[in-house]
PDB file of C-alpha atoms in Angstrom:
ATOM      1  CA  MET A   1     -42.011 -76.829 -23.734  1.00 51.00           C
ATOM      2  CA  THR A   2     -39.389 -75.531 -21.297  1.00 61.00           C
ATOM      3  CA  PRO A   3     -39.747 -76.461 -17.614  1.00 65.00           C
ATOM      4  CA  SER A   4     -40.513 -72.857 -16.679  1.00 65.00           C
ATOM      5  CA  SER A   5     -43.448 -72.626 -19.089  1.00 70.00           C
ATOM      6  CA  SER A   6     -45.237 -75.618 -17.545  1.00 84.00           C
ATOM      7  CA  PHE A   7     -45.853 -73.848 -14.221  1.00 95.00           C
ATOM      8  CA  HIS A   8     -48.015 -70.860 -13.354  1.00 97.00           C
ATOM      9  CA  ILE A   9     -46.931 -70.114  -9.820  1.00 98.00           C
ATOM     10  CA  GLY A  10     -48.466 -68.406  -6.821  1.00 98.00           C
ATOM     11  CA  PHE A  11     -46.952 -67.795  -3.391  1.00 98.00           C
ATOM     12  CA  VAL A  12     -48.688 -67.770  -0.026  1.00 98.00           C
ATOM     13  CA  GLY A  13     -46.352 -66.333   2.583  1.00 96.00           C
ATOM     14  CA  VAL A  14     -43.818 -63.858   1.239  1.00 94.00           C
ATOM     15  CA  GLY A  15     -41.581 -63.198   4.212  1.00 91.00           C
ATOM     16  CA  ARG A  16     -37.817 -63.346   3.858  1.00 88.00           C
ATOM     17  CA  MET A  17     -37.714 -66.921   2.525  1.00 93.00           C
ATOM     18  CA  GLY A  18     -40.852 -66.876   0.393  1.00 95.00           C
ATOM     19  CA  ALA A  19     -40.058 -63.542  -1.246  1.00 96.00           C
ATOM     20  CA  ASN A  20     -36.542 -64.619  -2.192  1.00 96.00           C
ATOM     21  CA  MET A  21     -37.780 -67.914  -3.605  1.00 97.00           C
ATOM     22  CA  ALA A  22     -40.252 -65.963  -5.730  1.00 97.00           C
ATOM     23  CA  ARG A  23     -37.484 -63.641  -6.931  1.00 97.00           C
ATOM     24  CA  ARG A  24     -35.345 -66.620  -7.876  1.00 97.00           C
ATOM     25  CA  LEU A  25     -38.130 -68.127  -9.979  1.00 97.00           C
ATOM     26  CA  LYS A  26     -38.799 -64.783 -11.632  1.00 96.00           C
ATOM     27  CA  ASP A  27     -35.115 -64.520 -12.540  1.00 96.00           C
ATOM     28  CA  ARG A  28     -35.330 -67.932 -14.186  1.00 95.00           C
ATOM     29  CA  ARG A  29     -38.333 -66.841 -16.263  1.00 95.00           C
ATOM     30  CA  PHE A  30     -41.019 -68.792 -14.451  1.00 96.00           C
ATOM     31  CA  SER A  31     -44.514 -67.341 -14.659  1.00 96.00           C
ATOM     32  CA  LEU A  32     -45.555 -65.826 -11.327  1.00 97.00           C
ATOM     33  CA  THR A  33     -49.256 -65.029 -11.259  1.00 97.00           C
ATOM     34  CA  ALA A  34     -50.195 -64.032  -7.688  1.00 97.00           C
ATOM     35  CA  VAL A  35     -48.802 -63.517  -4.182  1.00 97.00           C
ATOM     36  CA  TYR A  36     -50.488 -63.335  -0.789  1.00 97.00           C
ATOM     37  CA  ASP A  37     -49.334 -62.580   2.736  1.00 96.00           C
ATOM     38  CA  ILE A  38     -51.195 -61.528   5.869  1.00 93.00           C
ATOM     39  CA  ASP A  39     -49.051 -58.386   5.660  1.00 94.00           C
ATOM     40  CA  GLN A  40     -50.827 -56.637   2.782  1.00 93.00           C
ATOM     41  CA  ALA A  41     -48.142 -53.980   2.374  1.00 93.00           C
ATOM     42  CA  LYS A  42     -45.527 -56.690   1.922  1.00 92.00           C
ATOM     43  CA  THR A  43     -47.799 -58.427  -0.584  1.00 94.00           C
ATOM     44  CA  ASN A  44     -48.322 -55.250  -2.607  1.00 96.00           C
ATOM     45  CA  SER A  45     -44.628 -54.391  -2.670  1.00 96.00           C
ATOM     46  CA  LEU A  46     -43.501 -57.807  -3.883  1.00 96.00           C
ATOM     47  CA  ALA A  47     -46.288 -58.000  -6.459  1.00 96.00           C
ATOM     48  CA  ARG A  48     -45.152 -54.692  -7.957  1.00 97.00           C
ATOM     49  CA  GLU A  49     -41.554 -55.899  -8.021  1.00 97.00           C
ATOM     50  CA  LEU A  50     -42.420 -59.193  -9.728  1.00 96.00           C
ATOM     51  CA  GLY A  51     -45.136 -57.892 -12.000  1.00 96.00           C
ATOM     52  CA  CYS A  52     -47.855 -60.197 -10.697  1.00 97.00           C
ATOM     53  CA  GLU A  53     -51.186 -59.832  -8.905  1.00 96.00           C
ATOM     54  CA  SER A  54     -51.404 -58.893  -5.245  1.00 96.00           C
ATOM     55  CA  VAL A  55     -54.405 -60.732  -3.827  1.00 96.00           C
ATOM     56  CA  SER A  56     -56.342 -60.509  -0.591  1.00 94.00           C
ATOM     57  CA  SER A  57     -56.996 -64.196   0.085  1.00 96.00           C
ATOM     58  CA  PRO A  58     -55.216 -67.549  -0.247  1.00 97.00           C
ATOM     59  CA  GLY A  59     -58.067 -68.882  -2.343  1.00 97.00           C
ATOM     60  CA  ARG A  60     -57.435 -66.241  -4.999  1.00 97.00           C
ATOM     61  CA  VAL A  61     -53.824 -67.426  -5.307  1.00 97.00           C
ATOM     62  CA  ALA A  62     -55.009 -70.972  -6.021  1.00 97.00           C
ATOM     63  CA  GLU A  63     -57.557 -69.624  -8.474  1.00 97.00           C
ATOM     64  CA  ARG A  64     -54.874 -67.752 -10.424  1.00 96.00           C
ATOM     65  CA  ALA A  65     -52.093 -70.382 -10.254  1.00 97.00           C
ATOM     66  CA  ASP A  66     -51.768 -74.071 -11.029  1.00 97.00           C
ATOM     67  CA  THR A  67     -48.822 -74.410  -8.611  1.00 98.00           C
ATOM     68  CA  VAL A  68     -48.897 -72.807  -5.164  1.00 98.00           C
ATOM     69  CA  LEU A  69     -45.907 -72.596  -2.838  1.00 98.00           C
ATOM     70  CA  THR A  70     -46.744 -72.001   0.819  1.00 98.00           C
ATOM     71  CA  VAL A  71     -44.095 -70.626   3.172  1.00 96.00           C
ATOM     72  CA  VAL A  72     -45.776 -70.009   6.520  1.00 94.00           C
ATOM     73  CA  THR A  73     -44.729 -70.011  10.154  1.00 88.00           C
ATOM     74  CA  ASP A  74     -46.394 -72.873  11.998  1.00 93.00           C
ATOM     75  CA  ASP A  75     -49.061 -75.575  12.224  1.00 95.00           C
ATOM     76  CA  ALA A  76     -51.848 -73.129  13.049  1.00 95.00           C
ATOM     77  CA  ALA A  77     -51.111 -70.947  10.017  1.00 95.00           C
ATOM     78  CA  MET A  78     -50.996 -73.988   7.748  1.00 96.00           C
ATOM     79  CA  ARG A  79     -54.283 -75.381   9.048  1.00 97.00           C
ATOM     80  CA  GLN A  80     -55.893 -72.014   8.438  1.00 96.00           C
ATOM     81  CA  LEU A  81     -54.697 -72.000   4.828  1.00 97.00           C
ATOM     82  CA  PHE A  82     -56.199 -75.440   4.242  1.00 98.00           C
ATOM     83  CA  ASN A  83     -59.305 -75.010   6.396  1.00 97.00           C
ATOM     84  CA  PRO A  84     -62.208 -76.884   4.741  1.00 96.00           C
ATOM     85  CA  ALA A  85     -64.710 -74.575   6.443  1.00 95.00           C
ATOM     86  CA  ALA A  86     -63.112 -71.350   5.186  1.00 95.00           C
ATOM     87  CA  PRO A  87     -64.504 -70.252   1.802  1.00 94.00           C
ATOM     88  CA  GLU A  88     -61.327 -68.347   0.933  1.00 95.00           C
ATOM     89  CA  SER A  89     -58.851 -71.092   1.860  1.00 97.00           C
ATOM     90  CA  LEU A  90     -56.598 -72.779  -0.667  1.00 98.00           C
ATOM     91  CA  LEU A  91     -58.995 -75.718  -0.779  1.00 98.00           C
ATOM     92  CA  ALA A  92     -61.560 -73.552  -2.587  1.00 96.00           C
ATOM     93  CA  HIS A  93     -59.552 -74.076  -5.793  1.00 97.00           C
ATOM     94  CA  ALA A  94     -57.616 -77.245  -5.050  1.00 97.00           C
ATOM     95  CA  LYS A  95     -58.744 -79.275  -8.063  1.00 97.00           C
ATOM     96  CA  ASP A  96     -55.863 -79.928 -10.477  1.00 97.00           C
ATOM     97  CA  ARG A  97     -53.558 -77.765  -8.379  1.00 98.00           C
ATOM     98  CA  LEU A  98     -50.104 -78.645  -7.070  1.00 98.00           C
ATOM     99  CA  PHE A  99     -49.330 -77.358  -3.581  1.00 98.00           C
ATOM    100  CA  ILE A 100     -45.684 -77.291  -2.505  1.00 98.00           C
ATOM    101  CA  ASN A 101     -45.495 -76.660   1.225  1.00 97.00           C
ATOM    102  CA  CYS A 102     -42.141 -75.430   2.471  1.00 96.00           C
ATOM    103  CA  ALA A 103     -42.660 -74.653   6.152  1.00 89.00           C
ATOM    104  CA  THR A 104     -41.258 -76.679   9.041  1.00 90.00           C
ATOM    105  CA  LEU A 105     -44.412 -78.215  10.510  1.00 94.00           C
ATOM    106  CA  SER A 106     -45.465 -81.182  12.583  1.00 96.00           C
ATOM    107  CA  PRO A 107     -45.424 -84.235  10.291  1.00 97.00           C
ATOM    108  CA  SER A 108     -49.088 -84.934  11.026  1.00 97.00           C
ATOM    109  CA  VAL A 109     -50.058 -81.572   9.540  1.00 97.00           C
ATOM    110  CA  HIS A 110     -48.421 -82.435   6.217  1.00 97.00           C
ATOM    111  CA  VAL A 111     -50.317 -85.746   6.205  1.00 97.00           C
ATOM    112  CA  GLU A 112     -53.551 -83.908   6.984  1.00 97.00           C
ATOM    113  CA  VAL A 113     -52.999 -81.341   4.223  1.00 98.00           C
ATOM    114  CA  GLU A 114     -52.241 -84.032   1.655  1.00 98.00           C
ATOM    115  CA  ARG A 115     -55.478 -85.831   2.529  1.00 98.00           C
ATOM    116  CA  LEU A 116     -57.579 -82.670   2.247  1.00 98.00           C
ATOM    117  CA  VAL A 117     -56.010 -81.645  -1.052  1.00 98.00           C
ATOM    118  CA  GLU A 118     -56.317 -85.092  -2.642  1.00 98.00           C
ATOM    119  CA  GLN A 119     -59.972 -85.317  -1.604  1.00 98.00           C
ATOM    120  CA  ARG A 120     -60.528 -82.260  -3.795  1.00 98.00           C
ATOM    121  CA  GLY A 121     -58.563 -83.496  -6.788  1.00 98.00           C
ATOM    122  CA  GLY A 122     -55.247 -81.761  -6.157  1.00 98.00           C
ATOM    123  CA  ARG A 123     -51.726 -82.777  -5.204  1.00 98.00           C
ATOM    124  CA  SER A 124     -49.626 -81.854  -2.180  1.00 98.00           C
ATOM    125  CA  LEU A 125     -45.887 -82.119  -1.567  1.00 98.00           C
ATOM    126  CA  GLU A 126     -43.855 -81.087   1.451  1.00 98.00           C
ATOM    127  CA  ALA A 127     -40.548 -79.479   0.495  1.00 98.00           C
ATOM    128  CA  CYS A 128     -38.807 -78.827   3.791  1.00 96.00           C
ATOM    129  CA  MET A 129     -35.961 -76.319   3.635  1.00 93.00           C
ATOM    130  CA  ALA A 130     -32.661 -76.578   5.497  1.00 88.00           C
ATOM    131  CA  SER A 131     -31.166 -73.338   4.234  1.00 80.00           C
ATOM    132  CA  SER A 132     -30.846 -69.589   4.697  1.00 82.00           C
ATOM    133  CA  ILE A 133     -32.346 -66.470   3.154  1.00 85.00           C
ATOM    134  CA  THR A 134     -29.303 -65.977   0.914  1.00 87.00           C
ATOM    135  CA  GLN A 135     -29.541 -69.535  -0.361  1.00 91.00           C
ATOM    136  CA  ALA A 136     -33.224 -69.016  -1.170  1.00 92.00           C
ATOM    137  CA  ARG A 137     -32.344 -66.021  -3.325  1.00 94.00           C
ATOM    138  CA  GLU A 138     -29.524 -67.836  -5.114  1.00 95.00           C
ATOM    139  CA  GLY A 139     -31.381 -71.103  -5.740  1.00 95.00           C
ATOM    140  CA  ARG A 140     -29.141 -73.086  -3.392  1.00 96.00           C
ATOM    141  CA  LEU A 141     -31.727 -74.480  -0.981  1.00 96.00           C
ATOM    142  CA  TYR A 142     -31.396 -77.932   0.550  1.00 96.00           C
ATOM    143  CA  LEU A 143     -34.859 -79.412   0.020  1.00 97.00           C
ATOM    144  CA  MET A 144     -36.225 -82.594   1.594  1.00 98.00           C
ATOM    145  CA  CYS A 145     -39.472 -83.729   0.035  1.00 98.00           C
ATOM    146  CA  GLY A 146     -42.327 -85.903   1.218  1.00 98.00           C
ATOM    147  CA  GLY A 147     -45.461 -87.036  -0.569  1.00 98.00           C
ATOM    148  CA  GLY A 148     -46.319 -89.183  -3.553  1.00 98.00           C
ATOM    149  CA  ARG A 149     -43.358 -90.041  -5.759  1.00 98.00           C
ATOM    150  CA  ASP A 150     -45.294 -88.974  -8.850  1.00 98.00           C
ATOM    151  CA  THR A 151     -46.056 -85.622  -7.233  1.00 98.00           C
ATOM    152  CA  PHE A 152     -42.375 -85.158  -6.491  1.00 98.00           C
ATOM    153  CA  GLU A 153     -41.507 -85.881 -10.119  1.00 97.00           C
ATOM    154  CA  ARG A 154     -44.128 -83.372 -11.246  1.00 96.00           C
ATOM    155  CA  ALA A 155     -42.621 -80.672  -9.036  1.00 97.00           C
ATOM    156  CA  LYS A 156     -38.996 -81.578  -9.684  1.00 97.00           C
ATOM    157  CA  PRO A 157     -38.247 -79.162 -12.587  1.00 96.00           C
ATOM    158  CA  LEU A 158     -39.341 -76.247 -10.406  1.00 97.00           C
ATOM    159  CA  LEU A 159     -37.643 -77.496  -7.236  1.00 97.00           C
ATOM    160  CA  GLU A 160     -34.353 -78.016  -9.072  1.00 97.00           C
ATOM    161  CA  VAL A 161     -34.275 -74.300  -9.885  1.00 97.00           C
ATOM    162  CA  LEU A 162     -34.721 -73.460  -6.201  1.00 97.00           C
ATOM    163  CA  SER A 163     -32.292 -76.005  -4.798  1.00 97.00           C
ATOM    164  CA  GLU A 164     -28.676 -77.010  -4.788  1.00 95.00           C
ATOM    165  CA  ARG A 165     -29.579 -80.342  -3.234  1.00 95.00           C
ATOM    166  CA  LEU A 166     -32.939 -81.999  -3.681  1.00 97.00           C
ATOM    167  CA  ARG A 167     -33.859 -85.210  -1.893  1.00 97.00           C
ATOM    168  CA  TYR A 168     -37.006 -87.334  -1.937  1.00 98.00           C
ATOM    169  CA  ILE A 169     -37.498 -88.826   1.541  1.00 98.00           C
ATOM    170  CA  GLY A 170     -40.775 -90.735   1.307  1.00 98.00           C
ATOM    171  CA  PRO A 171     -44.537 -90.399   1.905  1.00 98.00           C
ATOM    172  CA  ALA A 172     -46.178 -87.337   3.412  1.00 98.00           C
ATOM    173  CA  GLY A 173     -44.803 -86.497   6.843  1.00 97.00           C
ATOM    174  CA  GLU A 174     -41.489 -88.295   6.435  1.00 98.00           C
ATOM    175  CA  ALA A 175     -39.530 -85.284   5.211  1.00 98.00           C
ATOM    176  CA  ALA A 176     -40.985 -83.244   8.061  1.00 97.00           C
ATOM    177  CA  LYS A 177     -39.614 -85.796  10.527  1.00 97.00           C
ATOM    178  CA  VAL A 178     -36.152 -85.493   9.016  1.00 97.00           C
ATOM    179  CA  LYS A 179     -36.345 -81.685   9.019  1.00 96.00           C
ATOM    180  CA  ALA A 180     -37.374 -81.674  12.680  1.00 96.00           C
ATOM    181  CA  LEU A 181     -34.299 -83.742  13.527  1.00 97.00           C
ATOM    182  CA  VAL A 182     -32.027 -81.521  11.430  1.00 96.00           C
ATOM    183  CA  ASN A 183     -33.208 -78.453  13.316  1.00 96.00           C
ATOM    184  CA  MET A 184     -33.158 -80.217  16.666  1.00 97.00           C
ATOM    185  CA  VAL A 185     -29.490 -81.123  16.251  1.00 97.00           C
ATOM    186  CA  MET A 186     -28.651 -77.675  14.842  1.00 96.00           C
ATOM    187  CA  ASN A 187     -30.330 -75.980  17.790  1.00 97.00           C
ATOM    188  CA  CYS A 188     -28.530 -78.228  20.286  1.00 98.00           C
ATOM    189  CA  ASN A 189     -25.223 -77.400  18.587  1.00 98.00           C
ATOM    190  CA  THR A 190     -26.047 -73.690  18.719  1.00 98.00           C
ATOM    191  CA  ALA A 191     -26.891 -73.798  22.425  1.00 98.00           C
ATOM    192  CA  ALA A 192     -23.749 -75.828  23.160  1.00 98.00           C
ATOM    193  CA  LEU A 193     -21.572 -73.367  21.269  1.00 98.00           C
ATOM    194  CA  ALA A 194     -23.135 -70.488  23.205  1.00 98.00           C
ATOM    195  CA  GLU A 195     -22.247 -72.228  26.459  1.00 98.00           C
ATOM    196  CA  GLY A 196     -18.679 -72.909  25.331  1.00 98.00           C
ATOM    197  CA  LEU A 197     -18.088 -69.307  24.329  1.00 98.00           C
ATOM    198  CA  GLY A 198     -19.913 -68.005  27.394  1.00 98.00           C
ATOM    199  CA  LEU A 199     -17.755 -70.084  29.702  1.00 98.00           C
ATOM    200  CA  GLY A 200     -14.653 -69.079  27.755  1.00 98.00           C
ATOM    201  CA  ALA A 201     -15.521 -65.413  28.239  1.00 97.00           C
ATOM    202  CA  ALA A 202     -16.119 -65.923  31.972  1.00 97.00           C
ATOM    203  CA  LEU A 203     -12.692 -67.601  32.257  1.00 98.00           C
ATOM    204  CA  GLY A 204     -11.063 -64.618  30.580  1.00 98.00           C
ATOM    205  CA  LEU A 205     -10.084 -66.433  27.388  1.00 98.00           C
ATOM    206  CA  ASP A 206      -9.671 -64.640  24.078  1.00 98.00           C
ATOM    207  CA  LEU A 207     -12.774 -65.682  22.150  1.00 98.00           C
ATOM    208  CA  THR A 208     -11.278 -65.230  18.704  1.00 98.00           C
ATOM    209  CA  MET A 209      -8.503 -67.623  19.689  1.00 98.00           C
ATOM    210  CA  LEU A 210     -11.059 -69.984  21.224  1.00 98.00           C
ATOM    211  CA  ARG A 211     -13.146 -70.060  18.055  1.00 98.00           C
ATOM    212  CA  GLU A 212     -10.023 -70.838  16.031  1.00 98.00           C
ATOM    213  CA  VAL A 213      -9.177 -73.735  18.338  1.00 98.00           C
ATOM    214  CA  PHE A 214     -12.762 -75.012  18.151  1.00 98.00           C
ATOM    215  CA  ALA A 215     -12.526 -74.919  14.342  1.00 98.00           C
ATOM    216  CA  GLN A 216      -9.370 -77.052  14.384  1.00 98.00           C
ATOM    217  CA  THR A 217     -10.592 -79.696  16.858  1.00 98.00           C
ATOM    218  CA  GLY A 218     -13.544 -81.890  17.697  1.00 97.00           C
ATOM    219  CA  ALA A 219     -15.523 -78.813  18.747  1.00 97.00           C
ATOM    220  CA  HIS A 220     -15.866 -77.780  15.103  1.00 97.00           C
ATOM    221  CA  SER A 221     -19.358 -77.562  13.640  1.00 95.00           C
ATOM    222  CA  ARG A 222     -21.284 -75.821  10.904  1.00 94.00           C
ATOM    223  CA  VAL A 223     -22.889 -73.683  13.598  1.00 96.00           C
ATOM    224  CA  LEU A 224     -19.440 -72.482  14.662  1.00 97.00           C
ATOM    225  CA  GLU A 225     -18.937 -71.155  11.131  1.00 96.00           C
ATOM    226  CA  THR A 226     -22.317 -69.427  10.903  1.00 94.00           C
ATOM    227  CA  ASP A 227     -22.914 -68.253  14.485  1.00 96.00           C
ATOM    228  CA  GLY A 228     -19.643 -68.176  16.403  1.00 97.00           C
ATOM    229  CA  GLU A 229     -18.488 -64.675  15.476  1.00 97.00           C
ATOM    230  CA  ASP A 230     -22.049 -63.351  15.795  1.00 96.00           C
ATOM    231  CA  MET A 231     -22.244 -64.685  19.351  1.00 97.00           C
ATOM    232  CA  GLN A 232     -18.930 -63.050  20.209  1.00 97.00           C
ATOM    233  CA  GLN A 233     -19.878 -59.703  18.644  1.00 96.00           C
ATOM    234  CA  ARG A 234     -23.552 -59.783  19.773  1.00 96.00           C
ATOM    235  CA  ALA A 235     -24.572 -59.465  16.102  1.00 95.00           C
ATOM    236  CA  HIS A 236     -27.965 -61.165  16.020  1.00 95.00           C
ATOM    237  CA  ASP A 237     -29.454 -59.987  12.728  1.00 91.00           C
ATOM    238  CA  CYS A 238     -32.045 -62.586  11.907  1.00 87.00           C
ATOM    239  CA  TYR A 239     -31.383 -65.389   9.440  1.00 85.00           C
ATOM    240  CA  PHE A 240     -33.173 -68.065  11.449  1.00 89.00           C
ATOM    241  CA  SER A 241     -35.128 -66.698  14.372  1.00 93.00           C
ATOM    242  CA  ALA A 242     -35.023 -67.829  17.978  1.00 95.00           C
ATOM    243  CA  ALA A 243     -38.809 -68.184  17.792  1.00 95.00           C
ATOM    244  CA  HIS A 244     -38.476 -70.641  14.926  1.00 93.00           C
ATOM    245  CA  ALA A 245     -35.766 -72.502  16.805  1.00 96.00           C
ATOM    246  CA  ALA A 246     -38.120 -72.868  19.758  1.00 97.00           C
ATOM    247  CA  LYS A 247     -40.943 -74.063  17.543  1.00 95.00           C
ATOM    248  CA  ASP A 248     -38.792 -76.605  15.709  1.00 95.00           C
ATOM    249  CA  SER A 249     -37.162 -78.008  18.838  1.00 97.00           C
ATOM    250  CA  GLY A 250     -40.662 -78.322  20.257  1.00 97.00           C
ATOM    251  CA  ILE A 251     -41.730 -80.403  17.253  1.00 96.00           C
ATOM    252  CA  ALA A 252     -38.800 -82.775  17.801  1.00 97.00           C
ATOM    253  CA  VAL A 253     -39.487 -83.095  21.527  1.00 97.00           C
ATOM    254  CA  SER A 254     -43.127 -83.895  20.761  1.00 97.00           C
ATOM    255  CA  LEU A 255     -42.076 -86.542  18.247  1.00 97.00           C
ATOM    256  CA  ALA A 256     -39.845 -88.145  20.885  1.00 98.00           C
ATOM    257  CA  GLU A 257     -42.804 -88.338  23.245  1.00 97.00           C
ATOM    258  CA  THR A 258     -44.820 -90.283  20.654  1.00 96.00           C
ATOM    259  CA  VAL A 259     -42.189 -93.043  20.689  1.00 97.00           C
ATOM    260  CA  ASP A 260     -41.548 -92.819  24.467  1.00 98.00           C
ATOM    261  CA  LEU A 261     -37.960 -91.622  24.048  1.00 98.00           C
ATOM    262  CA  GLU A 262     -36.208 -89.276  26.456  1.00 97.00           C
ATOM    263  CA  LEU A 263     -34.114 -86.498  24.858  1.00 98.00           C
ATOM    264  CA  PRO A 264     -32.562 -84.476  27.699  1.00 98.00           C
ATOM    265  CA  LEU A 265     -30.321 -82.331  25.481  1.00 98.00           C
ATOM    266  CA  ALA A 266     -33.136 -81.466  23.077  1.00 98.00           C
ATOM    267  CA  LYS A 267     -35.415 -80.615  26.000  1.00 98.00           C
ATOM    268  CA  ALA A 268     -32.822 -78.363  27.595  1.00 98.00           C
ATOM    269  CA  THR A 269     -32.255 -76.580  24.283  1.00 98.00           C
ATOM    270  CA  TYR A 270     -35.989 -76.196  23.795  1.00 98.00           C
ATOM    271  CA  GLU A 271     -36.282 -74.557  27.206  1.00 98.00           C
ATOM    272  CA  GLN A 272     -33.423 -72.167  26.417  1.00 97.00           C
ATOM    273  CA  TYR A 273     -35.130 -70.978  23.253  1.00 97.00           C
ATOM    274  CA  ARG A 274     -38.483 -70.735  25.007  1.00 97.00           C
ATOM    275  CA  ARG A 275     -36.810 -68.573  27.625  1.00 97.00           C
ATOM    276  CA  LEU A 276     -35.374 -66.337  24.895  1.00 96.00           C
ATOM    277  CA  VAL A 277     -38.815 -65.913  23.360  1.00 96.00           C
ATOM    278  CA  ALA A 278     -40.329 -65.154  26.780  1.00 97.00           C
ATOM    279  CA  LEU A 279     -37.754 -62.386  27.203  1.00 95.00           C
ATOM    280  CA  GLY A 280     -39.012 -60.751  24.015  1.00 95.00           C
ATOM    281  CA  LYS A 281     -36.009 -61.792  21.936  1.00 95.00           C
ATOM    282  CA  GLY A 282     -37.764 -64.291  19.695  1.00 95.00           C
ATOM    283  CA  GLU A 283     -37.252 -62.246  16.533  1.00 94.00           C
ATOM    284  CA  LEU A 284     -33.484 -62.179  16.987  1.00 96.00           C
ATOM    285  CA  ASP A 285     -31.370 -64.792  15.248  1.00 95.00           C
ATOM    286  CA  LYS A 286     -30.943 -68.153  16.984  1.00 96.00           C
ATOM    287  CA  SER A 287     -27.373 -67.068  17.795  1.00 97.00           C
ATOM    288  CA  ALA A 288     -28.960 -64.819  20.436  1.00 97.00           C
ATOM    289  CA  VAL A 289     -29.129 -67.856  22.716  1.00 97.00           C
ATOM    290  CA  ALA A 290     -25.642 -66.672  23.683  1.00 97.00           C
ATOM    291  CA  GLU A 291     -27.309 -63.780  25.505  1.00 97.00           C
ATOM    292  CA  LEU A 292     -28.373 -66.367  28.087  1.00 96.00           C
ATOM    293  CA  THR A 293     -24.898 -67.820  28.609  1.00 95.00           C
ATOM    294  CA  PHE A 294     -22.457 -64.897  28.689  1.00 96.00           C
ATOM    295  CA  LYS A 295     -22.066 -63.803  32.299  1.00 93.00           C
ATOM    296  CA  ASP A 296     -21.793 -60.081  31.517  1.00 89.00           C
ATOM    297  CA  ARG A 297     -25.026 -60.210  29.503  1.00 90.00           C
ATOM    298  CA  LEU A 298     -27.237 -62.030  31.981  1.00 77.00           C
ATOM    299  CA  SER A 299     -28.113 -58.868  33.936  1.00 57.00           C
ATOM    300  CA  SER A 300     -29.857 -57.442  30.851  1.00 63.00           C
ATOM    301  CA  ASN A 301     -32.101 -60.505  30.634  1.00 61.00           C
TER     302      ASN A 301
END
């Protein structure tokens, strides 16, 4: 039996990341049985493309698949999917199912979901993604996993097709902690870069030259490579939204509060992204934080 033939896969949440993960698995000859999204038009379109069933409830996905990948936006959406009181939730058909949950959520939610699923005879694994839309399509995700080690091993043949780097972190919730810190640091770096370029512009410096100097000195970062030119050119097509940046920085700040630790940089970054969302720019890429730091752009905010 090939690895692909041992999974019958459904997706809940087929936005940019979920849809491209599904396409990747289809390319590698995995069996996709059903897809669901709150956007029914999006669900129907992807189902036609992949040759699988478009369904109208999460529960139907779990009924049709033995492995369900969830790619949703936040804690509230995840709790709704695994709501014990909802007859059409994923828990309606949790027995003998494997749920692989890919969203960036509060660690406690992953622990809660694992408990609910295991009570009903299923398995749950968090597979937190630190990657982009393009990497999802090409099977080059960086995946950090949390849950039972045996559950991780069960999911591994599928996750290896989706990922370039796959790492088991520990029990449920642990990978979510690591992912929160990854995004917290990334968001701080993004906000800092926006301030550096914004100040450079206000001082009359050539920003292309400045980015080159940053890249050759201690100011270099991965964010400089991915976001620097976009900040300069005001090209904020969304790869990772400002709204998600706000949510993820908020998770990290909340975690710090649980251990009575002060994180002034993370808090300041969180407030910047909250401000961006409040201005109606939450669906722009996180690089749009530069709109708050360039002097000639502030009047439009």
